[in-house]
Amino acid sequence: MGVRLAGRVAVVTGGGSGIGRASAVRFAAEGAVVTVADLDEAGGRQTVEQIQAAGGRGQYVSTDVTRLDDVRAAFADAARLGGSGRLDVVFNNAGIGFVGAVDETSPEDWERVMAVNLRGVYHGCLCAVERMKAQGGGGVILNMSSAIATMGLGRRAAYAASKGAVYALTRSMQVDCAPFGIRVNALMPGTILTPFVEGYLKRSFAGREEEALASIRARQLTGELGTAEDVASAAVFLASDEARFIMGAGLAVDGGLTTGKP
Ligand SMILES: NC(=O)c1ccc[n+]([C@@H]2O[C@H](COP(=O)([O-])OP(=O)(O)OC[C@H]3O[C@@H](n4cnc5c(N)ncnc54)[C@H](O)[C@@H]3O)[C@@H](O)[C@H]2O)c1
């Protein structure tokens, strides 16, 4: 068991799959008491089983991040589980994908993507800041943006807009939160092989998944996609005191996708 987050009380939204699950498991392995807040009960409970099997402490709380009341209740449950009433680390990770150019995106598609990826993050930030200020300051907020916030990738109008907004929100919030000792940073992953990307490959490239994977691999400087654990490692670092001087950053975890061309 590591100690980088010893005694910290953490929430991971969307912790029932992919990057959120890997992060929740890593947070707990580093000593945090972790609440997995997800819509998907089976996935959320599996994450908690993994945490407990490794000797960590965690709980699942049924949460739809598009509902402010759900998020508020999940954070209160998280603070209760921690025992001290404090909430130290909030990872606003839950998100959904959507493929479409602007004229392939209906107003309903737009609203759905924004509701989860942007309003959901706003809800998490609002509840986190309220709690962290009330407990006398201190805390870490991580927001899930994406490499897409800083590069043009086609047919992602709503998704790119939501992730760009999360990045801007993060930087603005950091200014307001700094006097309270709250750090706010964003994660900017490239293409990470999780159920999210597997589903995209199946839906958009049925029967040609290998070909599509090869073209995605070719745009990474590593030649490989990232793993959920790659992003979880960055999340642990940002959540820990090792990152105490990192504020309002967007940390690229993208195998070089945004820094150069192979
Ligand atoms: N996989 C990638 O390549 C990649 C790259 C950049 C950014 N991201 C972002 O990382 C985050 C996690 O992605 P992932 O690849 O692990 O996806 P995933 O689909 O494996 O996991 C997402 C989790 O979020 C949960 N979720 C969805 N809507 C929710 C809601 N309204 N309330 C609560 N939970 C909800 C799902 O149930 C699921 O457990 C997302 O925000 C995604 O946009 C992913």
PDB file of C-alpha atoms and ligand atoms in Angstrom:
ATOM      1  CA  MET A   1       0.000   0.000   0.000  1.00  0.00           C
ATOM      2  CA  GLY A   2       1.392   3.394  -0.996  1.00  0.00           C
ATOM      3  CA  VAL A   3       1.140   6.503   1.137  1.00  0.00           C
ATOM      4  CA  ARG A   4       0.960   9.356  -1.355  1.00  0.00           C
ATOM      5  CA  LEU A   5      -2.713   9.973  -0.501  1.00  0.00           C
ATOM      6  CA  ALA A   6      -2.690   8.562   3.036  1.00  0.00           C
ATOM      7  CA  GLY A   7      -5.814   9.563   4.954  1.00  0.00           C
ATOM      8  CA  ARG A   8      -7.248  11.633   2.101  1.00  0.00           C
ATOM      9  CA  VAL A   9     -10.964  11.472   1.395  1.00  0.00           C
ATOM     10  CA  ALA A  10     -11.642  11.254  -2.325  1.00  0.00           C
ATOM     11  CA  VAL A  11     -14.531  11.058  -4.798  1.00  0.00           C
ATOM     12  CA  VAL A  12     -14.194   9.838  -8.373  1.00  0.00           C
ATOM     13  CA  THR A  13     -17.185  10.449 -10.631  1.00  0.00           C
ATOM     14  CA  GLY A  14     -17.531   7.916 -13.413  1.00  0.00           C
ATOM     15  CA  GLY A  15     -15.436   5.597 -11.254  1.00  0.00           C
ATOM     16  CA  GLY A  16     -17.284   2.523 -12.513  1.00  0.00           C
ATOM     17  CA  SER A  17     -15.228   2.055 -15.684  1.00  0.00           C
ATOM     18  CA  GLY A  18     -12.057   2.933 -17.579  1.00  0.00           C
ATOM     19  CA  ILE A  19      -9.997   5.863 -16.353  1.00  0.00           C
ATOM     20  CA  GLY A  20     -12.276   6.555 -13.378  1.00  0.00           C
ATOM     21  CA  ARG A  21     -12.015   2.950 -12.170  1.00  0.00           C
ATOM     22  CA  ALA A  22      -8.231   2.847 -12.570  1.00  0.00           C
ATOM     23  CA  SER A  23      -7.946   6.170 -10.716  1.00  0.00           C
ATOM     24  CA  ALA A  24     -10.252   5.111  -7.878  1.00  0.00           C
ATOM     25  CA  VAL A  25      -8.236   1.902  -7.454  1.00  0.00           C
ATOM     26  CA  ARG A  26      -4.913   3.799  -7.493  1.00  0.00           C
ATOM     27  CA  PHE A  27      -6.181   6.501  -5.087  1.00  0.00           C
ATOM     28  CA  ALA A  28      -7.211   3.791  -2.629  1.00  0.00           C
ATOM     29  CA  ALA A  29      -3.912   1.923  -3.099  1.00  0.00           C
ATOM     30  CA  GLU A  30      -2.166   5.183  -2.146  1.00  0.00           C
ATOM     31  CA  GLY A  31      -4.138   5.335   1.097  1.00  0.00           C
ATOM     32  CA  ALA A  32      -7.219   7.396   0.187  1.00  0.00           C
ATOM     33  CA  VAL A  33     -10.750   6.511   1.283  1.00  0.00           C
ATOM     34  CA  VAL A  34     -12.581   6.529  -2.043  1.00  0.00           C
ATOM     35  CA  THR A  35     -16.196   7.073  -3.043  1.00  0.00           C
ATOM     36  CA  VAL A  36     -17.060   5.807  -6.509  1.00  0.00           C
ATOM     37  CA  ALA A  37     -19.893   7.981  -7.842  1.00  0.00           C
ATOM     38  CA  ASP A  38     -21.354   6.521 -11.024  1.00  0.00           C
ATOM     39  CA  LEU A  39     -24.648   5.888 -12.795  1.00  0.00           C
ATOM     40  CA  ASP A  40     -23.629   2.311 -13.452  1.00  0.00           C
ATOM     41  CA  GLU A  41     -24.209   0.348 -10.267  1.00  0.00           C
ATOM     42  CA  ALA A  42     -22.630  -2.934 -11.444  1.00  0.00           C
ATOM     43  CA  GLY A  43     -19.484  -1.146 -12.668  1.00  0.00           C
ATOM     44  CA  GLY A  44     -19.268   1.025  -9.559  1.00  0.00           C
ATOM     45  CA  ARG A  45     -19.585  -1.972  -7.240  1.00  0.00           C
ATOM     46  CA  GLN A  46     -16.913  -3.863  -9.177  1.00  0.00           C
ATOM     47  CA  THR A  47     -14.515  -0.972  -8.681  1.00  0.00           C
ATOM     48  CA  VAL A  48     -15.203  -1.015  -4.937  1.00  0.00           C
ATOM     49  CA  GLU A  49     -14.605  -4.794  -4.886  1.00  0.00           C
ATOM     50  CA  GLN A  50     -11.224  -4.222  -6.536  1.00  0.00           C
ATOM     51  CA  ILE A  51     -10.385  -1.540  -3.965  1.00  0.00           C
ATOM     52  CA  GLN A  52     -11.349  -3.778  -1.061  1.00  0.00           C
ATOM     53  CA  ALA A  53      -9.619  -6.856  -2.499  1.00  0.00           C
ATOM     54  CA  ALA A  54      -6.393  -4.843  -2.493  1.00  0.00           C
ATOM     55  CA  GLY A  55      -6.930  -3.902   1.165  1.00  0.00           C
ATOM     56  CA  GLY A  56      -8.280  -0.393   0.523  1.00  0.00           C
ATOM     57  CA  ARG A  57     -11.406   1.448   1.668  1.00  0.00           C
ATOM     58  CA  GLY A  58     -14.155   2.509  -0.702  1.00  0.00           C
ATOM     59  CA  GLN A  59     -17.891   2.714  -1.304  1.00  0.00           C
ATOM     60  CA  TYR A  60     -20.209   3.027  -4.262  1.00  0.00           C
ATOM     61  CA  VAL A  61     -22.805   5.810  -4.383  1.00  0.00           C
ATOM     62  CA  SER A  62     -25.374   5.862  -7.169  1.00  0.00           C
ATOM     63  CA  THR A  63     -24.891   9.241  -8.858  1.00  0.00           C
ATOM     64  CA  ASP A  64     -26.005  10.969 -12.020  1.00  0.00           C
ATOM     65  CA  VAL A  65     -23.640  13.932 -12.385  1.00  0.00           C
ATOM     66  CA  THR A  66     -26.251  15.821 -14.411  1.00  0.00           C
ATOM     67  CA  ARG A  67     -28.280  16.081 -11.164  1.00  0.00           C
ATOM     68  CA  LEU A  68     -26.906  18.554  -8.645  1.00  0.00           C
ATOM     69  CA  ASP A  69     -28.709  16.862  -5.737  1.00  0.00           C
ATOM     70  CA  ASP A  70     -27.082  13.521  -6.569  1.00  0.00           C
ATOM     71  CA  VAL A  71     -23.622  15.061  -6.625  1.00  0.00           C
ATOM     72  CA  ARG A  72     -24.180  16.920  -3.360  1.00  0.00           C
ATOM     73  CA  ALA A  73     -25.424  13.747  -1.667  1.00  0.00           C
ATOM     74  CA  ALA A  74     -22.502  11.679  -3.008  1.00  0.00           C
ATOM     75  CA  PHE A  75     -19.983  14.192  -1.655  1.00  0.00           C
ATOM     76  CA  ALA A  76     -21.709  14.192   1.747  1.00  0.00           C
ATOM     77  CA  ASP A  77     -21.548  10.367   1.778  1.00  0.00           C
ATOM     78  CA  ALA A  78     -17.869  10.543   0.853  1.00  0.00           C
ATOM     79  CA  ALA A  79     -17.111  12.903   3.740  1.00  0.00           C
ATOM     80  CA  ARG A  80     -19.071  10.619   6.109  1.00  0.00           C
ATOM     81  CA  LEU A  81     -17.089   7.544   5.037  1.00  0.00           C
ATOM     82  CA  GLY A  82     -13.854   9.420   5.655  1.00  0.00           C
ATOM     83  CA  GLY A  83     -14.890   9.957   9.290  1.00  0.00           C
ATOM     84  CA  SER A  84     -13.419  13.449   9.614  1.00  0.00           C
ATOM     85  CA  GLY A  85     -16.173  15.184   7.631  1.00  0.00           C
ATOM     86  CA  ARG A  86     -13.509  16.471   5.259  1.00  0.00           C
ATOM     87  CA  LEU A  87     -13.362  16.030   1.519  1.00  0.00           C
ATOM     88  CA  ASP A  88      -9.839  16.303   0.131  1.00  0.00           C
ATOM     89  CA  VAL A  89      -9.824  15.154  -3.499  1.00  0.00           C
ATOM     90  CA  VAL A  90     -12.564  15.411  -6.134  1.00  0.00           C
ATOM     91  CA  PHE A  91     -11.963  13.914  -9.565  1.00  0.00           C
ATOM     92  CA  ASN A  92     -14.711  15.090 -11.942  1.00  0.00           C
ATOM     93  CA  ASN A  93     -14.133  12.361 -14.504  1.00  0.00           C
ATOM     94  CA  ALA A  94     -17.561  11.164 -15.708  1.00  0.00           C
ATOM     95  CA  GLY A  95     -18.099  11.851 -19.379  1.00  0.00           C
ATOM     96  CA  ILE A  96     -19.673  10.573 -22.573  1.00  0.00           C
ATOM     97  CA  GLY A  97     -18.513  10.678 -26.182  1.00  0.00           C
ATOM     98  CA  PHE A  98     -20.294  11.860 -29.281  1.00  0.00           C
ATOM     99  CA  VAL A  99     -19.145  11.699 -32.896  1.00  0.00           C
ATOM    100  CA  GLY A 100     -20.516  14.310 -35.275  1.00  0.00           C
ATOM    101  CA  ALA A 101     -19.719  17.490 -37.180  1.00  0.00           C
ATOM    102  CA  VAL A 102     -21.782  20.491 -36.104  1.00  0.00           C
ATOM    103  CA  ASP A 103     -24.387  19.783 -38.803  1.00  0.00           C
ATOM    104  CA  GLU A 104     -24.598  16.175 -37.652  1.00  0.00           C
ATOM    105  CA  THR A 105     -25.300  17.253 -34.059  1.00  0.00           C
ATOM    106  CA  SER A 106     -28.936  17.816 -33.110  1.00  0.00           C
ATOM    107  CA  PRO A 107     -29.820  20.243 -30.320  1.00  0.00           C
ATOM    108  CA  GLU A 108     -30.700  17.166 -28.225  1.00  0.00           C
ATOM    109  CA  ASP A 109     -27.267  15.582 -28.858  1.00  0.00           C
ATOM    110  CA  TRP A 110     -25.608  18.885 -27.947  1.00  0.00           C
ATOM    111  CA  GLU A 111     -27.585  19.186 -24.695  1.00  0.00           C
ATOM    112  CA  ARG A 112     -26.869  15.559 -23.717  1.00  0.00           C
ATOM    113  CA  VAL A 113     -23.115  15.911 -24.180  1.00  0.00           C
ATOM    114  CA  MET A 114     -22.987  19.278 -22.420  1.00  0.00           C
ATOM    115  CA  ALA A 115     -25.189  18.021 -19.567  1.00  0.00           C
ATOM    116  CA  VAL A 116     -22.757  15.238 -18.646  1.00  0.00           C
ATOM    117  CA  ASN A 117     -19.356  16.554 -19.735  1.00  0.00           C
ATOM    118  CA  LEU A 118     -19.725  20.210 -18.769  1.00  0.00           C
ATOM    119  CA  ARG A 119     -22.681  20.681 -16.404  1.00  0.00           C
ATOM    120  CA  GLY A 120     -21.654  17.467 -14.606  1.00  0.00           C
ATOM    121  CA  VAL A 121     -18.159  18.875 -14.055  1.00  0.00           C
ATOM    122  CA  TYR A 122     -19.627  22.215 -12.973  1.00  0.00           C
ATOM    123  CA  HIS A 123     -21.815  20.402 -10.401  1.00  0.00           C
ATOM    124  CA  GLY A 124     -18.753  18.575  -9.058  1.00  0.00           C
ATOM    125  CA  CYS A 125     -16.760  21.807  -8.876  1.00  0.00           C
ATOM    126  CA  LEU A 126     -19.594  23.684  -7.179  1.00  0.00           C
ATOM    127  CA  CYS A 127     -20.090  21.037  -4.487  1.00  0.00           C
ATOM    128  CA  ALA A 128     -16.338  20.584  -4.013  1.00  0.00           C
ATOM    129  CA  VAL A 129     -15.621  24.297  -3.596  1.00  0.00           C
ATOM    130  CA  GLU A 130     -18.555  24.775  -1.198  1.00  0.00           C
ATOM    131  CA  ARG A 131     -17.325  21.903   0.988  1.00  0.00           C
ATOM    132  CA  MET A 132     -13.622  22.746   0.791  1.00  0.00           C
ATOM    133  CA  LYS A 133     -14.242  26.374   1.741  1.00  0.00           C
ATOM    134  CA  ALA A 134     -16.570  25.350   4.587  1.00  0.00           C
ATOM    135  CA  GLN A 135     -13.939  22.982   6.006  1.00  0.00           C
ATOM    136  CA  GLY A 136     -11.458  25.852   6.220  1.00  0.00           C
ATOM    137  CA  GLY A 137      -9.791  25.471   2.857  1.00  0.00           C
ATOM    138  CA  GLY A 138      -7.433  22.993   1.283  1.00  0.00           C
ATOM    139  CA  GLY A 139      -8.211  20.357  -1.288  1.00  0.00           C
ATOM    140  CA  VAL A 140      -7.627  19.227  -4.821  1.00  0.00           C
ATOM    141  CA  ILE A 141     -10.028  19.269  -7.753  1.00  0.00           C
ATOM    142  CA  LEU A 142      -9.202  17.380 -10.955  1.00  0.00           C
ATOM    143  CA  ASN A 143     -11.359  17.957 -14.001  1.00  0.00           C
ATOM    144  CA  MET A 144     -11.446  15.632 -16.983  1.00  0.00           C
ATOM    145  CA  SER A 145     -10.774  17.549 -20.166  1.00  0.00           C
ATOM    146  CA  SER A 146      -9.114  15.965 -23.225  1.00  0.00           C
ATOM    147  CA  ALA A 147      -6.360  16.531 -25.760  1.00  0.00           C
ATOM    148  CA  ILE A 148      -9.213  17.554 -28.038  1.00  0.00           C
ATOM    149  CA  ALA A 149      -9.459  20.854 -26.099  1.00  0.00           C
ATOM    150  CA  THR A 150      -6.196  22.022 -27.685  1.00  0.00           C
ATOM    151  CA  MET A 151      -6.292  20.418 -31.139  1.00  0.00           C
ATOM    152  CA  GLY A 152      -8.760  20.183 -34.003  1.00  0.00           C
ATOM    153  CA  LEU A 153     -10.139  16.678 -34.381  1.00  0.00           C
ATOM    154  CA  GLY A 154     -12.946  16.310 -36.899  1.00  0.00           C
ATOM    155  CA  ARG A 155     -16.539  15.304 -36.198  1.00  0.00           C
ATOM    156  CA  ARG A 156     -16.377  16.033 -32.499  1.00  0.00           C
ATOM    157  CA  ALA A 157     -18.231  19.389 -32.358  1.00  0.00           C
ATOM    158  CA  ALA A 158     -20.141  18.928 -29.091  1.00  0.00           C
ATOM    159  CA  TYR A 159     -17.500  16.748 -27.412  1.00  0.00           C
ATOM    160  CA  ALA A 160     -14.651  19.159 -28.233  1.00  0.00           C
ATOM    161  CA  ALA A 161     -16.719  22.136 -27.080  1.00  0.00           C
ATOM    162  CA  SER A 162     -17.482  20.426 -23.768  1.00  0.00           C
ATOM    163  CA  LYS A 163     -13.836  19.507 -23.113  1.00  0.00           C
ATOM    164  CA  GLY A 164     -12.537  22.943 -24.154  1.00  0.00           C
ATOM    165  CA  ALA A 165     -14.990  24.513 -21.742  1.00  0.00           C
ATOM    166  CA  VAL A 166     -13.833  22.224 -18.925  1.00  0.00           C
ATOM    167  CA  TYR A 167     -10.247  23.357 -19.521  1.00  0.00           C
ATOM    168  CA  ALA A 168     -11.245  27.042 -19.451  1.00  0.00           C
ATOM    169  CA  LEU A 169     -13.396  26.498 -16.356  1.00  0.00           C
ATOM    170  CA  THR A 170     -10.439  24.847 -14.619  1.00  0.00           C
ATOM    171  CA  ARG A 171      -8.087  27.752 -15.227  1.00  0.00           C
ATOM    172  CA  SER A 172     -10.620  30.388 -14.216  1.00  0.00           C
ATOM    173  CA  MET A 173     -11.585  28.467 -11.086  1.00  0.00           C
ATOM    174  CA  GLN A 174      -7.969  28.098 -10.050  1.00  0.00           C
ATOM    175  CA  VAL A 175      -7.675  31.876  -9.731  1.00  0.00           C
ATOM    176  CA  ASP A 176     -10.688  32.037  -7.423  1.00  0.00           C
ATOM    177  CA  CYS A 177      -9.708  28.944  -5.428  1.00  0.00           C
ATOM    178  CA  ALA A 178      -6.030  29.726  -4.842  1.00  0.00           C
ATOM    179  CA  PRO A 179      -6.652  31.930  -1.778  1.00  0.00           C
ATOM    180  CA  PHE A 180      -8.404  28.968  -0.142  1.00  0.00           C
ATOM    181  CA  GLY A 181      -5.536  26.559  -0.727  1.00  0.00           C
ATOM    182  CA  ILE A 182      -7.528  24.617  -3.297  1.00  0.00           C
ATOM    183  CA  ARG A 183      -5.662  23.385  -6.377  1.00  0.00           C
ATOM    184  CA  VAL A 184      -7.652  22.876  -9.585  1.00  0.00           C
ATOM    185  CA  ASN A 185      -6.077  21.081 -12.543  1.00  0.00           C
ATOM    186  CA  ALA A 186      -7.278  19.401 -15.706  1.00  0.00           C
ATOM    187  CA  LEU A 187      -6.223  16.142 -17.315  1.00  0.00           C
ATOM    188  CA  MET A 188      -5.861  16.132 -21.086  1.00  0.00           C
ATOM    189  CA  PRO A 189      -5.663  12.512 -22.197  1.00  0.00           C
ATOM    190  CA  GLY A 190      -5.108  11.463 -25.782  1.00  0.00           C
ATOM    191  CA  THR A 191      -6.601   8.199 -26.981  1.00  0.00           C
ATOM    192  CA  ILE A 192      -6.825   5.779 -24.090  1.00  0.00           C
ATOM    193  CA  LEU A 193      -8.002   2.227 -24.664  1.00  0.00           C
ATOM    194  CA  THR A 194     -11.041   1.981 -22.373  1.00  0.00           C
ATOM    195  CA  PRO A 195     -14.642   0.771 -22.922  1.00  0.00           C
ATOM    196  CA  PHE A 196     -15.316   4.360 -24.155  1.00  0.00           C
ATOM    197  CA  VAL A 197     -12.903   3.985 -27.107  1.00  0.00           C
ATOM    198  CA  GLU A 198     -13.769   0.310 -27.664  1.00  0.00           C
ATOM    199  CA  GLY A 199     -17.444   1.324 -28.025  1.00  0.00           C
ATOM    200  CA  TYR A 200     -16.518   4.108 -30.449  1.00  0.00           C
ATOM    201  CA  LEU A 201     -14.472   1.686 -32.588  1.00  0.00           C
ATOM    202  CA  LYS A 202     -17.344  -0.822 -32.663  1.00  0.00           C
ATOM    203  CA  ARG A 203     -20.002   1.766 -33.512  1.00  0.00           C
ATOM    204  CA  SER A 204     -18.057   3.827 -36.045  1.00  0.00           C
ATOM    205  CA  PHE A 205     -15.867   1.150 -37.671  1.00  0.00           C
ATOM    206  CA  ALA A 206     -17.875  -2.095 -37.466  1.00  0.00           C
ATOM    207  CA  GLY A 207     -15.772  -4.838 -39.074  1.00  0.00           C
ATOM    208  CA  ARG A 208     -12.821  -2.451 -39.585  1.00  0.00           C
ATOM    209  CA  GLU A 209     -11.816  -1.957 -35.949  1.00  0.00           C
ATOM    210  CA  GLU A 210      -8.223  -3.160 -36.506  1.00  0.00           C
ATOM    211  CA  GLU A 211      -7.738  -0.728 -39.398  1.00  0.00           C
ATOM    212  CA  ALA A 212      -9.104   2.152 -37.303  1.00  0.00           C
ATOM    213  CA  LEU A 213      -6.899   1.177 -34.359  1.00  0.00           C
ATOM    214  CA  ALA A 214      -3.856   1.163 -36.644  1.00  0.00           C
ATOM    215  CA  SER A 215      -4.582   4.716 -37.811  1.00  0.00           C
ATOM    216  CA  ILE A 216      -5.069   5.899 -34.208  1.00  0.00           C
ATOM    217  CA  ARG A 217      -1.780   4.205 -33.223  1.00  0.00           C
ATOM    218  CA  ALA A 218      -0.024   5.977 -36.081  1.00  0.00           C
ATOM    219  CA  ARG A 219      -0.884   9.423 -34.687  1.00  0.00           C
ATOM    220  CA  GLN A 220       0.759   8.731 -31.291  1.00  0.00           C
ATOM    221  CA  LEU A 221       4.482   9.356 -30.940  1.00  0.00           C
ATOM    222  CA  THR A 222       4.526   6.165 -28.862  1.00  0.00           C
ATOM    223  CA  GLY A 223       2.819   4.211 -31.644  1.00  0.00           C
ATOM    224  CA  GLU A 224       0.496   2.849 -28.966  1.00  0.00           C
ATOM    225  CA  LEU A 225      -2.696   3.946 -27.279  1.00  0.00           C
ATOM    226  CA  GLY A 226      -2.592   4.903 -23.634  1.00  0.00           C
ATOM    227  CA  THR A 227      -4.033   2.813 -20.831  1.00  0.00           C
ATOM    228  CA  ALA A 228      -6.406   3.832 -18.066  1.00  0.00           C
ATOM    229  CA  GLU A 229      -3.490   3.286 -15.661  1.00  0.00           C
ATOM    230  CA  ASP A 230      -1.397   5.885 -17.535  1.00  0.00           C
ATOM    231  CA  VAL A 231      -4.035   8.504 -16.771  1.00  0.00           C
ATOM    232  CA  ALA A 232      -4.565   7.211 -13.231  1.00  0.00           C
ATOM    233  CA  SER A 233      -0.831   7.711 -12.534  1.00  0.00           C
ATOM    234  CA  ALA A 234      -1.128  11.347 -13.597  1.00  0.00           C
ATOM    235  CA  ALA A 235      -4.260  11.758 -11.467  1.00  0.00           C
ATOM    236  CA  VAL A 236      -2.492  10.353  -8.378  1.00  0.00           C
ATOM    237  CA  PHE A 237       0.397  12.737  -8.932  1.00  0.00           C
ATOM    238  CA  LEU A 238      -1.863  15.796  -9.346  1.00  0.00           C
ATOM    239  CA  ALA A 239      -3.922  14.769  -6.313  1.00  0.00           C
ATOM    240  CA  SER A 240      -0.838  14.352  -4.125  1.00  0.00           C
ATOM    241  CA  ASP A 241       1.255  16.976  -2.347  1.00  0.00           C
ATOM    242  CA  GLU A 242       4.021  16.288  -4.882  1.00  0.00           C
ATOM    243  CA  ALA A 243       2.006  18.524  -7.218  1.00  0.00           C
ATOM    244  CA  ARG A 244       1.600  21.342  -4.686  1.00  0.00           C
ATOM    245  CA  PHE A 245       3.086  23.885  -7.117  1.00  0.00           C
ATOM    246  CA  ILE A 246       0.916  22.803 -10.058  1.00  0.00           C
ATOM    247  CA  MET A 247      -2.121  25.038 -10.376  1.00  0.00           C
ATOM    248  CA  GLY A 248      -4.571  25.572 -13.221  1.00  0.00           C
ATOM    249  CA  ALA A 249      -2.604  23.238 -15.493  1.00  0.00           C
ATOM    250  CA  GLY A 250      -3.866  20.999 -18.254  1.00  0.00           C
ATOM    251  CA  LEU A 251      -1.636  17.947 -17.985  1.00  0.00           C
ATOM    252  CA  ALA A 252      -1.221  16.182 -21.331  1.00  0.00           C
ATOM    253  CA  VAL A 253      -1.272  12.393 -21.019  1.00  0.00           C
ATOM    254  CA  ASP A 254      -1.362  11.649 -24.706  1.00  0.00           C
ATOM    255  CA  GLY A 255       1.705   9.763 -25.929  1.00  0.00           C
ATOM    256  CA  GLY A 256       2.855  12.900 -27.711  1.00  0.00           C
ATOM    257  CA  LEU A 257      -0.349  13.330 -29.725  1.00  0.00           C
ATOM    258  CA  THR A 258      -0.460  17.102 -29.217  1.00  0.00           C
ATOM    259  CA  THR A 259       3.282  17.768 -29.246  1.00  0.00           C
ATOM    260  CA  GLY A 260       4.441  16.432 -32.577  1.00  0.00           C
ATOM    261  CA  LYS A 261       3.867  14.296 -35.628  1.00  0.00           C
ATOM    262  CA  PRO A 262       5.532  10.911 -36.111  1.00  0.00           C
TER     263      PRO A 262
HETATM  264  N1  LIG B   1     -10.762   7.127 -23.341  1.00  0.00           N
HETATM  265  C1  LIG B   1     -10.233   8.169 -23.925  1.00  0.00           C
HETATM  266  O1  LIG B   1      -9.565   8.067 -24.958  1.00  0.00           O
HETATM  267  C2  LIG B   1     -10.411   9.541 -23.344  1.00  0.00           C
HETATM  268  C3  LIG B   1      -9.605  10.588 -23.809  1.00  0.00           C
HETATM  269  C4  LIG B   1      -9.756  11.868 -23.274  1.00  0.00           C
HETATM  270  C5  LIG B   1     -10.698  12.088 -22.298  1.00  0.00           C
HETATM  271  N2  LIG B   1     -11.491  11.053 -21.855  1.00  0.00           N
HETATM  272  C6  LIG B   1     -12.475  11.347 -20.841  1.00  0.00           C
HETATM  273  O2  LIG B   1     -12.197  10.561 -19.687  1.00  0.00           O
HETATM  274  C7  LIG B   1     -13.408  10.321 -18.963  1.00  0.00           C
HETATM  275  C8  LIG B   1     -13.528   8.848 -18.690  1.00  0.00           C
HETATM  276  O3  LIG B   1     -13.490   8.173 -19.926  1.00  0.00           O
HETATM  277  P1  LIG B   1     -13.325   6.599 -20.053  1.00  0.00           P
HETATM  278  O4  LIG B   1     -12.596   6.375 -21.319  1.00  0.00           O
HETATM  279  O5  LIG B   1     -12.833   6.017 -18.785  1.00  0.00           O
HETATM  280  O6  LIG B   1     -14.875   6.216 -20.290  1.00  0.00           O
HETATM  281  P2  LIG B   1     -15.786   4.992 -19.813  1.00  0.00           P
HETATM  282  O7  LIG B   1     -16.974   5.020 -20.715  1.00  0.00           O
HETATM  283  O8  LIG B   1     -14.971   3.730 -19.705  1.00  0.00           O
HETATM  284  O9  LIG B   1     -16.225   5.431 -18.333  1.00  0.00           O
HETATM  285  C9  LIG B   1     -17.076   6.518 -18.104  1.00  0.00           C
HETATM  286  C10 LIG B   1     -17.855   6.291 -16.821  1.00  0.00           C
HETATM  287  O10 LIG B   1     -18.675   7.452 -16.616  1.00  0.00           O
HETATM  288  C11 LIG B   1     -19.947   7.018 -16.184  1.00  0.00           C
HETATM  289  N3  LIG B   1     -20.966   8.027 -16.494  1.00  0.00           N
HETATM  290  C12 LIG B   1     -21.455   8.401 -17.698  1.00  0.00           C
HETATM  291  N4  LIG B   1     -22.411   9.316 -17.568  1.00  0.00           N
HETATM  292  C13 LIG B   1     -22.550   9.544 -16.233  1.00  0.00           C
HETATM  293  C14 LIG B   1     -23.384  10.381 -15.459  1.00  0.00           C
HETATM  294  N5  LIG B   1     -24.320  11.169 -16.020  1.00  0.00           N
HETATM  295  N6  LIG B   1     -23.247  10.361 -14.114  1.00  0.00           N
HETATM  296  C15 LIG B   1     -22.331   9.540 -13.519  1.00  0.00           C
HETATM  297  N7  LIG B   1     -21.525   8.722 -14.205  1.00  0.00           N
HETATM  298  C16 LIG B   1     -21.633   8.712 -15.541  1.00  0.00           C
HETATM  299  C17 LIG B   1     -20.193   5.715 -16.941  1.00  0.00           C
HETATM  300  O11 LIG B   1     -21.212   4.926 -16.317  1.00  0.00           O
HETATM  301  C18 LIG B   1     -18.801   5.085 -16.905  1.00  0.00           C
HETATM  302  O12 LIG B   1     -18.656   4.273 -15.756  1.00  0.00           O
HETATM  303  C19 LIG B   1     -14.529  10.919 -19.830  1.00  0.00           C
HETATM  304  O13 LIG B   1     -14.837  12.220 -19.344  1.00  0.00           O
HETATM  305  C20 LIG B   1     -13.896  11.013 -21.209  1.00  0.00           C
HETATM  306  O14 LIG B   1     -14.491  12.025 -21.980  1.00  0.00           O
HETATM  307  C21 LIG B   1     -11.360   9.790 -22.348  1.00  0.00           C
END
